[in-house]
């Protein structure tokens, strides 16, 4: 086997199977093939500008009568066509998700093909919403058949292969060794990609406050920032971001928390309830300022998007207020990859079918480091909260099946919350199964005239291989949304385009407990989340959202 020399002293072998198979369609580069010919859409070398009518309805209830008034509002969107050179800095880079994501990007970048017991496997981006799923554009007038395109083709987006990788970890293991420790990828892929991973080096030292993660993580914590001065730690992380951006000549850096789940932080008036109080709490090293909150604040102050891929309450009110003040983008919380994604579909199916779930019991066991950390009660509580809220909006949408909250009921009572299915979540650590997570769900429901239905679902999945494509999607979308601006069309052409609201709720499809604009309702329905994202992307090129009315097929 020939080798390529490089400045690090590592030898990088060429793949023995390189070019045996063509590049997988999910990893292929296709340019920007969509052009919309419409007076609603215009193109320049710099921008795609579109006109969009947001249609809604205002509803008033008068003596039991629903009075509906349709509403319309005109907007213009402006999307910068040049894709930023983007870096992805992961907190927890050396963990299962970070090492797996890095290795699979490198495998795709170099088209490394490897042997498995089932034959030859090629790299791909299966599992990515943007790279591996399509949306309906319209119909071919000559055949009447629907035309579908990859979501990543609707607007100019970062190709995953082009992401510049880096980050922090409390473990100082070199990235090739971190991949080996994770035990996620096939051996033959690890063998071929290891020299490329070695070139990535070791993660930057991270913030470690033992109170926030399980005590069983202490053995890994050999790569941490010294001391307990949280202001000094904040400044150190900010400098890391600036240096990484400068070293790689980047236009944009996305900071992504894929480290251990933390315990919940207490929300304390005067400490983390406003932007100024939070910044002061950092200066005084208040014990309720978590590592993830410090990383979020560092990113916000550097003007770079921060995504929280874990369930803890990183975004205390002071963080959201700071993001609003600086107009920096944030998104979260908790990657939605397997059991919860299925639940957000299945619970909606039952309720929309007029069937009443009475209880949902969810059990998981897994053996990776995420499971090890979650075996501690405070960290499990964070995960339990994010997993348990996923059916709330679907239940609230059907007062025929579930009694709604009663006005004036005592706070904290069942009447104040409204009727709700019994919902429990159990997670157990079983080292033997490693990254192969088992999930069992039981849906116990009321059906016609007092009948009962029980549906059990067993799901086995490789946890990190479901989660890592979501990190890609969130990163790529976050970069795109920094290039999209809007203005109220009624203000005229002299009005300035302005950025979107800092909380990126359009990322909800990939997240268990979506962060939304304060005062607005959370949408957990997977179908509604995807439809919202699809409608927004289409609006940016002057197209209406997806319509399944198909009126032309229902009339003469």
XYZ file of C-alpha atoms in Angstrom:
556
model
C 0.000 0.000 0.000
C 1.345 3.425 -0.884
C 1.294 6.212 1.643
C 1.000 9.965 1.640
C 3.444 11.898 3.767
C 2.191 14.816 5.744
C 3.575 17.448 8.057
C 2.363 15.739 11.219
C 4.672 12.796 10.848
C 1.757 10.392 10.435
C 1.549 8.225 7.341
C -1.831 8.281 5.641
C -2.507 5.141 3.628
C -4.560 5.376 0.487
C -7.716 3.296 0.746
C -7.188 -0.147 -0.735
C -10.732 0.040 -2.078
C -10.803 3.720 -3.014
C -12.859 4.397 -6.158
C -14.139 0.813 -6.279
C -17.618 2.279 -5.869
C -18.911 5.654 -7.069
C -19.681 8.333 -4.514
C -22.964 7.633 -2.755
C -25.869 9.883 -3.889
C -26.206 11.310 -0.361
C -22.574 12.490 -0.499
C -22.561 13.699 -4.108
C -22.122 17.360 -5.035
C -24.870 18.693 -7.275
C -24.418 22.459 -7.231
C -27.653 24.476 -7.018
C -29.906 23.067 -9.725
C -33.192 24.751 -8.726
C -34.220 27.958 -10.475
C -37.670 29.409 -9.818
C -39.108 31.385 -12.726
C -41.583 33.727 -11.081
C -42.183 37.404 -10.432
C -41.950 36.441 -6.752
C -38.305 35.369 -7.035
C -35.212 37.177 -8.248
C -31.565 36.167 -8.459
C -28.336 38.150 -8.347
C -24.796 36.898 -7.943
C -25.081 37.656 -4.221
C -28.662 36.954 -3.218
C -31.845 35.006 -3.799
C -34.745 37.339 -2.970
C -38.318 36.099 -2.669
C -41.759 37.433 -1.830
C -43.894 35.354 0.503
C -47.458 35.633 1.782
C -47.863 34.264 5.295
C -51.450 33.030 5.597
C -53.129 32.384 8.928
C -56.392 32.858 10.775
C -57.558 34.644 13.911
C -60.235 32.814 15.891
C -62.605 34.288 18.459
C -65.123 32.237 20.439
C -68.383 34.084 21.032
C -71.091 32.187 22.959
C -69.776 28.875 21.656
C -69.493 30.121 18.081
C -66.066 30.099 16.418
C -65.556 33.296 14.433
C -62.672 32.824 11.991
C -60.978 35.708 10.204
C -58.363 34.763 7.586
C -55.176 36.842 7.740
C -52.340 37.522 5.320
C -49.033 39.320 5.735
C -46.437 39.950 3.072
C -42.726 39.324 3.685
C -39.576 39.322 1.611
C -36.695 36.938 2.221
C -33.113 37.508 1.172
C -30.679 34.569 1.204
C -26.964 35.097 0.632
C -25.876 32.626 -2.054
C -22.246 32.306 -0.974
C -21.892 29.440 1.497
C -19.672 30.338 4.417
C -16.473 28.401 4.993
C -17.665 26.725 8.171
C -15.989 25.160 11.160
C -17.722 22.800 13.557
C -16.367 22.931 17.109
C -17.866 20.157 19.223
C -17.886 20.181 23.006
C -17.287 16.509 23.785
C -15.407 16.035 20.520
C -13.690 12.879 21.741
C -16.935 11.150 22.740
C -18.907 8.615 20.735
C -20.789 11.198 18.657
C -17.849 13.513 18.037
C -15.384 10.800 17.062
C -17.954 8.976 14.924
C -18.971 12.150 13.107
C -15.343 13.086 12.421
C -14.455 9.624 11.132
C -17.475 9.360 8.848
C -16.910 12.831 7.376
C -13.302 11.827 6.654
C -14.483 8.534 5.130
C -16.836 10.436 2.827
C -14.238 13.096 2.035
C -11.701 10.455 0.931
C -14.292 7.978 -0.394
C -12.925 5.217 1.829
C -14.664 1.927 1.110
C -14.384 -0.920 3.603
C -15.126 -4.592 4.124
C -17.825 -5.847 6.495
C -19.074 -9.374 7.079
C -21.886 -8.558 4.638
C -19.608 -7.332 1.845
C -18.216 -3.985 0.723
C -19.623 -0.852 2.341
C -19.281 2.665 1.004
C -19.503 5.884 3.044
C -22.720 7.873 2.876
C -24.906 10.364 4.717
C -27.929 8.124 5.223
C -29.878 9.357 8.237
C -29.392 13.022 7.367
C -32.655 14.839 6.695
C -30.886 17.319 4.421
C -28.666 14.918 2.500
C -30.818 11.772 2.334
C -34.446 12.916 2.056
C -36.380 14.792 -0.593
C -39.224 17.268 -0.953
C -41.876 17.586 -3.643
C -41.260 20.552 -5.935
C -44.257 20.142 -8.218
C -45.300 18.052 -11.191
C -43.924 17.333 -14.648
C -46.543 18.858 -17.005
C -45.882 16.235 -19.669
C -46.509 13.226 -17.423
C -48.350 14.588 -14.386
C -45.811 12.832 -12.159
C -44.453 14.429 -8.995
C -40.894 15.797 -9.077
C -38.785 15.388 -5.930
C -35.407 16.905 -5.108
C -32.997 16.492 -2.178
C -33.686 19.049 0.561
C -30.045 20.148 0.368
C -30.643 21.317 -3.223
C -33.366 23.866 -2.410
C -30.907 26.521 -1.180
C -27.103 26.737 -1.158
C -25.894 24.747 1.852
C -22.579 23.604 3.305
C -21.497 20.183 2.095
C -20.634 18.002 5.117
C -17.278 17.075 3.568
C -16.255 20.743 3.712
C -16.728 21.219 7.453
C -13.524 22.035 9.349
C -13.524 19.927 12.511
C -12.351 20.759 16.008
C -13.505 21.083 19.587
C -12.992 20.395 23.266
C -13.152 17.349 25.535
C -12.398 16.617 29.181
C -10.576 13.524 27.888
C -7.252 14.178 26.164
C -7.271 11.022 24.071
C -6.092 11.613 20.485
C -8.978 11.431 18.013
C -7.970 8.126 16.411
C -7.793 6.561 19.867
C -11.115 8.185 20.820
C -12.700 6.511 17.781
C -11.239 3.184 18.872
C -12.534 3.678 22.432
C -16.052 4.420 21.164
C -16.338 0.989 19.466
C -18.954 2.261 17.010
C -17.467 1.842 13.534
C -16.438 -1.322 11.697
C -12.805 -2.321 12.271
C -11.816 -2.068 8.593
C -13.129 1.493 8.418
C -11.337 2.400 11.645
C -8.113 0.906 10.290
C -8.221 2.995 7.107
C -9.463 6.256 8.611
C -7.223 6.168 11.715
C -4.279 8.079 10.142
C -6.631 10.872 9.047
C -8.130 10.950 12.547
C -4.653 11.111 14.068
C -3.987 14.254 12.024
C -6.886 15.946 13.825
C -4.834 15.684 17.002
C -6.273 15.909 20.502
C -9.262 17.961 21.683
C -8.719 21.297 23.376
C -8.976 21.260 27.186
C -12.582 21.641 28.298
C -14.468 22.909 31.342
C -15.061 20.346 34.074
C -17.247 21.073 37.084
C -17.792 17.690 38.803
C -21.109 18.795 40.316
C -22.790 18.918 36.898
C -22.037 15.441 35.505
C -21.935 11.976 37.013
C -19.081 11.116 39.373
C -18.263 8.129 37.149
C -16.889 10.552 34.519
C -14.011 11.708 36.714
C -11.677 8.993 35.411
C -11.898 10.487 31.894
C -11.259 14.065 33.038
C -7.547 14.442 32.259
C -7.816 17.381 29.841
C -9.491 20.206 31.735
C -9.023 23.927 32.191
C -7.353 24.589 35.546
C -8.977 26.426 38.424
C -12.553 27.381 39.230
C -12.652 30.956 37.895
C -15.627 30.881 35.533
C -14.864 34.286 34.013
C -11.374 33.052 33.139
C -12.874 29.883 31.648
C -15.306 31.962 29.579
C -12.503 34.097 28.180
C -10.429 31.000 27.438
C -13.241 29.426 25.390
C -13.813 32.683 23.519
C -10.114 32.790 22.644
C -10.278 29.137 21.474
C -13.114 30.029 19.093
C -11.285 33.081 17.725
C -8.047 31.147 17.256
C -9.758 28.238 15.489
C -11.562 30.652 13.186
C -8.348 32.494 12.345
C -6.166 29.403 11.916
C -8.529 27.917 9.345
C -9.601 31.200 7.677
C -13.250 30.491 8.511
C -16.256 32.693 7.877
C -18.413 30.916 10.436
C -18.012 28.585 13.416
C -20.857 26.460 14.783
C -20.319 25.432 18.417
C -22.137 22.204 19.268
C -22.630 20.630 22.703
C -22.418 16.855 22.289
C -20.789 16.249 25.664
C -22.259 14.575 28.749
C -25.754 15.378 29.939
C -25.583 17.770 32.866
C -27.926 18.065 35.811
C -30.488 20.848 35.624
C -29.358 24.270 36.802
C -31.548 26.022 39.357
C -33.174 29.173 37.997
C -32.397 31.808 40.627
C -33.631 35.411 40.499
C -30.641 37.725 40.436
C -28.317 34.976 39.176
C -29.342 33.627 35.770
C -32.715 35.257 35.067
C -31.395 38.179 32.974
C -28.429 38.711 30.679
C -26.679 41.124 33.044
C -27.304 38.936 36.094
C -25.904 35.919 34.268
C -22.783 37.769 33.157
C -22.273 38.925 36.741
C -22.820 35.377 38.025
C -20.043 34.231 35.700
C -17.731 36.951 37.039
C -18.395 35.763 40.600
C -18.141 32.049 39.639
C -21.622 31.271 40.919
C -22.080 27.499 41.457
C -25.260 27.345 39.318
C -23.476 28.423 36.127
C -22.931 25.187 34.212
C -20.187 24.362 31.697
C -22.716 24.208 28.843
C -24.038 27.656 29.749
C -20.467 29.018 29.681
C -19.934 27.570 26.195
C -23.259 29.066 25.069
C -22.340 32.496 26.434
C -18.878 32.320 24.848
C -20.417 31.500 21.459
C -23.013 34.254 21.764
C -20.414 36.868 22.676
C -18.308 35.761 19.694
C -21.345 36.041 17.406
C -21.290 32.344 16.503
C -24.293 29.960 16.653
C -24.489 27.530 19.576
C -26.503 24.293 19.451
C -27.251 22.213 22.557
C -27.473 18.522 21.691
C -28.142 17.391 25.288
C -31.230 17.707 27.533
C -30.051 19.976 30.346
C -31.380 23.546 30.668
C -28.322 25.234 29.177
C -30.509 28.067 27.938
C -31.471 29.642 31.238
C -33.452 32.894 30.779
C -30.268 34.967 30.935
C -28.771 33.103 27.961
C -31.845 33.716 25.798
C -31.851 37.391 26.800
C -28.158 37.678 25.906
C -28.771 36.051 22.519
C -31.595 38.533 21.893
C -29.386 41.469 22.866
C -26.514 40.423 20.584
C -28.700 38.851 17.870
C -26.660 35.654 18.052
C -28.252 32.334 17.148
C -28.981 29.482 19.559
C -30.832 26.184 19.207
C -31.641 23.064 21.212
C -32.332 20.886 23.124
C -31.368 17.181 22.991
C -30.872 15.156 19.819
C -34.023 13.308 18.728
C -32.796 10.164 17.015
C -34.724 6.996 17.871
C -37.359 6.260 20.485
C -38.535 9.844 20.937
C -38.690 10.491 17.187
C -40.882 7.425 16.780
C -43.018 8.516 19.743
C -43.613 11.943 18.205
C -45.036 10.169 15.146
C -46.894 7.315 16.787
C -48.598 9.303 19.540
C -49.788 11.813 16.956
C -51.114 8.989 14.783
C -53.180 7.583 17.652
C -54.610 10.934 18.760
C -55.344 12.041 15.168
C -57.090 8.721 14.582
C -59.428 9.485 17.498
C -57.794 6.858 19.726
C -56.985 7.884 23.297
C -53.600 6.817 24.689
C -54.047 6.232 28.425
C -50.423 5.411 29.169
C -47.075 5.409 27.410
C -44.296 3.419 29.077
C -40.800 3.754 27.621
C -37.809 1.638 28.621
C -34.222 1.915 27.335
C -30.937 0.257 28.043
C -27.550 0.989 26.501
C -23.894 0.548 27.346
C -22.001 3.514 25.957
C -20.635 6.422 27.973
C -23.891 8.338 27.565
C -25.653 5.496 29.360
C -22.919 5.445 32.006
C -23.391 9.152 32.718
C -27.198 8.818 32.744
C -26.992 6.112 35.395
C -26.622 8.971 37.889
C -29.998 10.290 39.080
C -29.504 14.060 38.507
C -28.378 13.510 34.903
C -31.177 11.007 34.265
C -33.702 13.593 35.449
C -32.570 15.962 32.684
C -33.104 13.235 30.088
C -36.438 12.176 31.605
C -37.789 15.711 31.300
C -36.826 16.057 27.635
C -38.228 12.632 26.724
C -41.470 13.066 28.646
C -42.659 16.329 27.086
C -42.811 15.007 23.536
C -46.567 14.251 23.471
C -47.811 17.384 25.249
C -48.879 19.432 22.218
C -50.629 16.469 20.575
C -52.695 15.861 23.695
C -53.512 19.566 24.039
C -54.738 19.636 20.430
C -57.646 17.248 21.114
C -60.032 18.385 23.886
C -62.517 15.747 22.673
C -60.264 13.031 24.134
C -58.496 14.895 26.952
C -60.011 17.395 29.369
C -58.216 20.726 28.891
C -56.742 22.720 31.788
C -59.404 24.271 33.995
C -59.119 28.035 34.562
C -58.804 28.901 38.244
C -57.739 25.401 39.307
C -55.085 25.251 42.071
C -51.584 25.545 40.637
C -49.917 22.155 40.287
C -53.189 20.211 40.409
C -54.332 17.780 37.703
C -57.149 20.159 36.757
C -54.628 22.964 36.240
C -52.508 20.811 33.930
C -55.388 19.102 32.176
C -55.863 15.421 31.423
C -52.767 13.673 30.154
C -51.664 10.066 29.504
C -49.584 8.416 32.221
C -46.069 8.654 30.816
C -42.948 7.068 32.297
C -39.382 6.836 31.005
C -36.753 4.365 32.253
C -33.077 4.298 31.193
C -30.654 1.634 32.404
C -26.911 1.219 31.875
C -25.931 -2.215 30.529
C -22.246 -2.148 29.482
C -22.393 -5.357 27.452
C -24.564 -3.877 24.678
C -22.257 -0.882 24.092
C -23.586 1.637 21.570
C -26.424 -0.677 20.527
C -29.378 0.824 22.366
C -32.558 -1.161 23.055
C -35.847 0.673 23.413
C -39.235 -0.789 24.315
C -42.465 1.232 24.233
C -45.958 0.237 25.294
C -48.948 2.307 24.166
C -52.085 1.447 26.139
C -55.131 3.163 24.661
C -58.891 3.479 24.945
C -60.795 2.587 21.781
C -64.458 2.339 20.779
C -67.040 1.991 23.549
C -64.718 1.121 26.414
C -62.373 -1.198 24.522
C -58.637 -1.243 25.079
C -55.681 -1.550 22.720
C -52.090 -2.369 23.627
C -49.292 -1.814 21.112
C -45.706 -2.770 21.948
C -42.706 -1.623 19.899
C -39.158 -2.957 20.217
C -36.404 -0.890 18.657
C -32.697 -1.722 18.498
C -30.366 0.860 17.028
C -26.753 1.959 17.022
C -27.124 5.130 19.030
C -24.230 7.178 17.658
C -24.958 6.264 14.031
C -28.458 7.707 14.428
C -27.291 10.783 16.332
C -24.335 11.926 14.224
C -26.332 12.745 11.044
C -28.511 14.995 13.215
C -25.423 16.951 14.269
C -24.671 17.478 10.586
C -28.218 18.630 9.830
C -28.287 21.043 12.760
C -24.879 22.460 11.834
C -25.729 22.911 8.154
C -29.109 24.487 8.896
C -27.655 26.809 11.512
C -25.110 28.081 8.977
C -27.824 28.543 6.357
C -30.103 30.469 8.713
C -27.316 32.962 9.432
C -27.510 33.871 5.714
C -31.299 34.350 5.596
C -32.774 37.783 6.313
C -36.300 39.127 6.028
C -38.317 42.330 5.971
C -41.957 43.331 6.191
C -43.000 43.941 2.588
C -45.445 46.644 3.662
C -42.504 48.743 4.876
C -41.347 49.202 1.295
C -38.072 48.578 -0.503
C -36.202 51.129 1.610
C -36.629 48.998 4.737
C -33.536 47.067 5.805
C -33.466 43.274 5.792
C -32.888 41.909 9.291
C -31.804 38.523 10.675
C -34.197 35.917 11.993
C -35.088 35.718 15.686
C -32.126 34.256 17.647
C -33.894 31.087 18.855
C -33.769 28.768 15.835
C -37.005 26.846 16.330
C -36.782 25.678 12.702
C -34.283 23.102 13.999
C -37.051 21.371 15.989
C -37.252 18.287 13.755
C -33.909 17.072 15.087
C -34.536 17.892 18.774
C -36.454 16.221 21.627
C -37.275 19.377 23.584
C -37.274 22.178 21.011
C -36.271 25.617 22.209
C -38.779 28.193 20.966
C -39.351 31.909 21.218
C -40.439 32.709 24.789
C -44.216 32.877 25.062
C -44.886 30.623 22.073
C -46.086 27.028 22.113
C -43.706 24.122 21.555
C -44.525 21.921 18.560
C -43.395 18.304 19.036
C -45.316 16.737 16.153
C -42.656 15.416 13.775
C -44.869 15.995 10.730
C -45.553 19.611 11.657
C -41.870 20.204 12.366
C -40.828 18.873 8.965
C -43.620 20.727 7.176
C -42.528 23.982 8.834
C -38.916 23.530 7.707
C -39.965 22.551 4.189
C -42.351 25.513 3.917
C -39.633 27.917 5.103
C -37.031 26.655 2.631
C -39.559 26.914 -0.190
C -40.584 30.406 0.924
C -36.965 31.492 0.534
C -37.173 30.661 -3.185
C -40.700 32.019 -3.649
C -42.642 28.745 -3.596
C -45.721 27.858 -1.597
C -45.479 25.161 1.055
C -46.292 21.541 0.282
C -49.912 20.974 -0.707
C -51.416 17.513 -0.587
C -54.787 18.798 -1.744
C -53.928 17.720 -5.311
C -57.051 19.513 -6.465
C -56.413 18.763 -10.122
C -56.881 15.051 -9.388
C -60.213 15.590 -7.629
C -62.080 17.700 -10.166
C -63.070 17.240 -13.812
